[in-house]
Short mmCIF file of C-alpha atoms in Angstrom, two decimals:
data_model
loop_
_atom_site.label_atom_id
_atom_site.label_comp_id
_atom_site.label_asym_id
_atom_site.label_seq_id
_atom_site.Cartn_x
_atom_site.Cartn_y
_atom_site.Cartn_z
CA GLY A 1344 -68.97 -2.73 67.19
CA ASP A 1345 -71.63 -1.29 69.41
CA SER A 1346 -73.36 1.83 68.13
CA VAL A 1347 -76.05 4.40 68.91
CA THR A 1348 -78.46 5.99 66.46
CA GLN A 1349 -80.30 9.19 67.30
CA MET A 1350 -82.92 11.13 65.42
CA GLU A 1351 -81.55 14.00 63.42
CA GLY A 1352 -82.27 17.51 64.52
CA PRO A 1353 -82.87 20.19 65.05
CA VAL A 1354 -86.06 19.54 66.95
CA THR A 1355 -87.98 22.80 67.19
CA LEU A 1356 -90.75 23.11 69.78
CA SER A 1357 -92.78 25.77 71.49
CA GLU A 1358 -92.57 26.15 75.25
CA GLU A 1359 -94.75 23.61 77.14
CA ALA A 1360 -94.80 21.17 74.21
CA PHE A 1361 -94.15 17.44 74.66
CA LEU A 1362 -90.67 16.25 73.72
CA THR A 1363 -89.49 12.91 72.38
CA ILE A 1364 -85.97 12.32 71.11
CA ASN A 1365 -85.52 8.83 69.72
CA CYS A 1366 -82.47 6.72 70.47
CA THR A 1367 -81.84 3.13 69.40
CA TYR A 1368 -78.76 1.07 69.98
CA THR A 1369 -76.89 -1.97 68.71
CA ALA A 1370 -74.93 -3.94 71.28
CA THR A 1371 -73.72 -7.49 71.74
CA GLY A 1372 -74.06 -7.48 75.52
CA TYR A 1373 -76.19 -5.63 78.05
CA PRO A 1374 -74.86 -2.10 78.12
CA SER A 1375 -75.72 0.73 80.45
CA LEU A 1376 -77.51 3.58 78.65
CA PHE A 1377 -77.13 7.30 79.19
CA TRP A 1378 -78.42 10.68 78.11
CA TYR A 1379 -75.97 13.56 78.27
CA VAL A 1380 -76.87 17.20 77.62
CA GLN A 1381 -74.64 19.96 76.26
CA TYR A 1382 -75.75 23.53 76.86
CA PRO A 1383 -74.32 26.23 74.58
CA GLY A 1384 -70.64 26.85 75.25
CA GLU A 1385 -70.37 24.13 77.88
CA GLY A 1386 -69.17 20.57 78.21
CA LEU A 1387 -71.50 17.59 78.42
CA GLN A 1388 -73.40 16.82 81.63
CA LEU A 1389 -75.03 13.56 82.59
CA LEU A 1390 -78.81 13.97 82.42
CA LEU A 1391 -79.95 10.46 83.31
CA LYS A 1392 -78.98 6.82 83.03
CA ALA A 1393 -80.32 3.27 83.20
CA THR A 1394 -78.17 0.25 83.87
CA LYS A 1395 -80.51 -2.66 83.08
CA ALA A 1396 -83.57 -3.55 81.05
CA ASP A 1397 -86.85 -1.91 82.11
CA ASP A 1398 -85.04 0.61 84.31
CA LYS A 1399 -86.34 4.16 84.01
CA GLY A 1400 -83.89 7.03 84.39
CA SER A 1401 -85.29 10.44 85.31
CA ASN A 1402 -83.98 13.90 86.12
CA LYS A 1403 -85.23 17.50 85.77
CA GLY A 1404 -88.54 16.30 84.31
CA PHE A 1405 -86.84 14.17 81.64
CA GLU A 1406 -87.38 10.41 81.51
CA ALA A 1407 -86.08 7.48 79.48
CA THR A 1408 -86.84 3.76 79.79
CA TYR A 1409 -84.36 1.02 78.85
CA ARG A 1410 -86.29 -1.17 76.39
CA LYS A 1411 -84.33 -4.30 75.57
CA GLU A 1412 -87.01 -5.73 73.26
CA THR A 1413 -86.88 -2.70 70.98
CA THR A 1414 -83.23 -1.76 71.78
CA SER A 1415 -84.35 1.78 72.52
CA PHE A 1416 -83.84 4.49 75.12
CA HIS A 1417 -86.05 7.38 73.99
CA LEU A 1418 -85.86 10.65 75.90
CA GLU A 1419 -89.16 12.32 76.87
CA LYS A 1420 -90.32 15.42 78.71
CA GLY A 1421 -93.90 16.42 79.22
CA SER A 1422 -93.47 20.20 79.02
CA VAL A 1423 -90.28 21.75 77.67
CA GLN A 1424 -88.92 25.14 78.66
CA VAL A 1425 -86.75 27.62 76.76
CA SER A 1426 -83.92 26.70 79.14
CA ASP A 1427 -84.02 23.11 77.81
CA SER A 1428 -82.56 24.29 74.50
CA ALA A 1429 -79.36 22.28 74.14
CA VAL A 1430 -77.83 19.30 72.32
CA TYR A 1431 -78.80 15.90 73.72
CA PHE A 1432 -76.52 12.87 73.32
CA CYS A 1433 -77.55 9.27 73.79
CA ALA A 1434 -74.70 6.95 74.79
CA LEU A 1435 -74.04 3.36 75.78
CA SER A 1436 -71.27 1.56 77.60
CA ASP A 1437 -69.09 -0.68 75.45
CA LEU A 1438 -66.84 -3.26 77.10
CA ALA A 1439 -63.47 -3.92 75.47
CA ARG A 1440 -62.96 -7.60 76.28
CA ASN A 1441 -59.19 -7.50 75.84
CA THR A 1442 -58.66 -4.75 78.41
CA GLY A 1443 -61.83 -4.85 80.51
CA PHE A 1444 -62.24 -1.12 79.91
CA GLN A 1445 -65.78 0.16 79.51
CA LYS A 1446 -65.92 3.17 77.23
CA LEU A 1447 -68.87 5.32 76.28
CA VAL A 1448 -70.12 5.25 72.69
CA PHE A 1449 -72.02 8.43 71.80
CA GLY A 1450 -74.68 9.13 69.24
CA THR A 1451 -74.35 12.13 66.95
CA GLY A 1452 -76.48 14.37 69.17
CA THR A 1453 -79.87 16.01 68.64
CA ARG A 1454 -80.23 19.77 68.92
CA LEU A 1455 -83.38 20.97 70.67
CA LEU A 1456 -84.60 24.52 70.15
CA VAL A 1457 -87.47 25.73 72.33
CA SER A 1458 -89.14 29.04 71.52
CA PRO A 1459 -91.26 31.10 73.93
CA ASN B 220 -64.69 22.88 93.42
CA ALA B 221 -63.65 23.88 89.91
CA GLY B 222 -64.40 20.41 88.43
CA VAL B 223 -62.61 19.85 85.12
CA THR B 224 -60.76 22.81 83.66
CA GLN B 225 -59.24 23.06 80.20
CA THR B 226 -56.93 25.57 78.59
CA PRO B 227 -56.87 27.22 76.16
CA LYS B 228 -60.49 27.83 75.15
CA PHE B 229 -59.60 28.60 71.55
CA ARG B 230 -56.48 28.14 69.45
CA ILE B 231 -55.51 28.51 65.82
CA LEU B 232 -52.51 26.48 64.67
CA LYS B 233 -50.64 26.40 61.40
CA ILE B 234 -50.09 23.05 59.71
CA GLY B 235 -47.05 21.32 61.21
CA GLN B 236 -47.08 23.23 64.50
CA SER B 237 -47.35 21.47 67.86
CA MET B 238 -49.27 22.30 71.00
CA THR B 239 -50.43 20.88 74.31
CA LEU B 240 -54.00 21.03 75.51
CA GLN B 241 -54.11 21.21 79.29
CA CYS B 242 -56.66 19.42 81.47
CA THR B 243 -56.91 19.46 85.26
CA GLN B 244 -59.50 17.98 87.62
CA ASP B 245 -59.83 18.59 91.34
CA MET B 246 -62.22 15.74 92.20
CA ASN B 247 -59.51 13.11 92.83
CA HIS B 248 -60.90 10.99 89.99
CA ASN B 249 -58.86 8.03 88.84
CA TYR B 250 -60.19 7.95 85.28
CA MET B 251 -59.57 10.69 82.75
CA TYR B 252 -60.43 10.91 79.06
CA TRP B 253 -59.82 12.98 75.96
CA TYR B 254 -62.52 13.21 73.29
CA ARG B 255 -62.86 15.08 70.05
CA GLN B 256 -66.18 16.31 68.72
CA ASP B 257 -66.50 16.97 65.00
CA PRO B 258 -69.50 18.82 63.53
CA GLY B 259 -72.55 16.57 63.27
CA MET B 260 -70.72 13.68 64.94
CA GLY B 261 -70.73 12.13 68.35
CA LEU B 262 -67.72 12.28 70.61
CA LYS B 263 -64.81 10.04 69.75
CA LEU B 264 -62.41 8.81 72.42
CA ILE B 265 -58.78 9.71 71.73
CA TYR B 266 -56.96 8.48 74.85
CA TYR B 267 -57.87 7.54 78.37
CA SER B 268 -56.08 6.98 81.67
CA VAL B 269 -57.04 4.76 84.59
CA GLY B 270 -54.63 6.39 87.00
CA ALA B 271 -51.33 8.22 87.28
CA GLY B 272 -48.75 6.64 85.01
CA ILE B 273 -51.28 4.52 83.07
CA THR B 274 -52.67 5.54 79.70
CA ASP B 275 -54.18 3.72 76.75
CA LYS B 276 -55.43 4.45 73.25
CA GLY B 277 -59.04 5.06 72.39
CA GLU B 278 -60.70 4.99 68.98
CA VAL B 279 -58.79 7.80 67.26
CA PRO B 280 -55.29 8.13 68.82
CA ASN B 281 -53.24 8.85 65.70
CA GLY B 282 -51.49 12.22 65.77
CA TYR B 283 -51.85 12.62 69.55
CA ASN B 284 -49.92 11.75 72.68
CA VAL B 285 -50.79 11.89 76.36
CA SER B 286 -49.13 11.54 79.73
CA ARG B 287 -50.46 11.23 83.27
CA SER B 288 -47.83 12.07 85.84
CA THR B 289 -50.32 13.13 88.52
CA THR B 290 -53.91 12.27 89.38
CA GLU B 291 -55.01 15.82 88.59
CA ASP B 292 -53.45 16.49 85.19
CA PHE B 293 -53.91 14.81 81.81
CA PRO B 294 -52.39 16.90 79.00
CA LEU B 295 -52.98 16.07 75.32
CA ARG B 296 -50.13 16.74 72.92
CA LEU B 297 -50.60 17.36 69.21
CA GLU B 298 -47.48 16.88 67.15
CA LEU B 299 -47.34 18.15 63.56
CA ALA B 300 -50.86 19.55 63.45
CA ALA B 301 -52.97 18.70 60.40
CA PRO B 302 -56.28 20.19 59.14
CA SER B 303 -57.98 16.89 60.04
CA GLN B 304 -57.33 17.74 63.70
CA THR B 305 -59.60 20.78 63.51
CA SER B 306 -62.19 19.92 66.14
CA VAL B 307 -63.50 20.66 69.60
CA TYR B 308 -61.60 18.75 72.27
CA PHE B 309 -63.16 17.73 75.56
CA CYS B 310 -61.43 16.39 78.62
CA ALA B 311 -63.48 14.37 81.12
CA SER B 312 -62.96 12.52 84.37
CA SER B 313 -64.83 9.96 86.44
CA TYR B 314 -64.41 8.21 89.75
CA SER B 315 -64.50 4.82 88.06
CA GLN B 316 -65.23 3.55 84.58
CA GLY B 317 -67.68 5.85 82.83
CA GLY B 318 -69.26 3.00 80.97
CA SER B 319 -70.20 1.12 84.10
CA GLY B 320 -72.59 3.82 85.24
CA TYR B 321 -70.24 6.32 86.84
CA GLU B 322 -70.85 9.86 85.60
CA GLN B 323 -68.20 11.45 83.45
CA TYR B 324 -67.58 15.13 84.23
CA PHE B 325 -66.62 17.19 81.22
CA GLY B 326 -64.57 20.33 80.84
CA PRO B 327 -65.83 23.25 78.74
CA GLY B 328 -63.79 22.26 75.69
CA THR B 329 -61.02 23.66 73.50
CA ARG B 330 -61.90 24.75 69.98
CA LEU B 331 -58.88 24.10 67.75
CA THR B 332 -58.52 25.20 64.15
CA VAL B 333 -55.60 24.05 62.01
CA THR B 334 -55.01 26.04 58.82
#
């Protein structure tokens, strides 16, 4: 089935450093791709998404580009803040052909720790 | 707007006990979901519902049951709790199918320990 692979964490950075969190996927069709973020003690929140190849999703200074040729959706931010410390999940949409239901398939998550 | 609320926040169960995890959303979303999150793993879909009275199994439904009698509520029932059900449980909702680009809104989670 479809799957998502994320880089293992934790990723430890100093404030204002450049962030990249790698995400690659395996899919038989053309899924939508997502980044969700989980702050400590909270549920997941949608950070950004891209629904077709070459789309760029962006939000709160984070960006990710849907690269079909490399099956990747890497998350980047030019200058991280302490408040960006969280767990980041890459996800894709997976269509169940027998029911027509599109579920989300999540990666294992990457913890980001930003120090002052 | 409270969004998605879950109760309880924490619970410790003994093996063989039963409990219901409550989930309520006030956004009039048709789709609701239950996930479990194990340490170092991504979220796994347990059950989902596409509207009141309609539910279906996800990837890991064994040991759980759900019902959806109203648009707002989607309780998850654990019968005969086992240590393998120790996890963090998240409820989520969306206006339409989460996979087709519609955002899923998550509750804060219930941390369950079975001993």
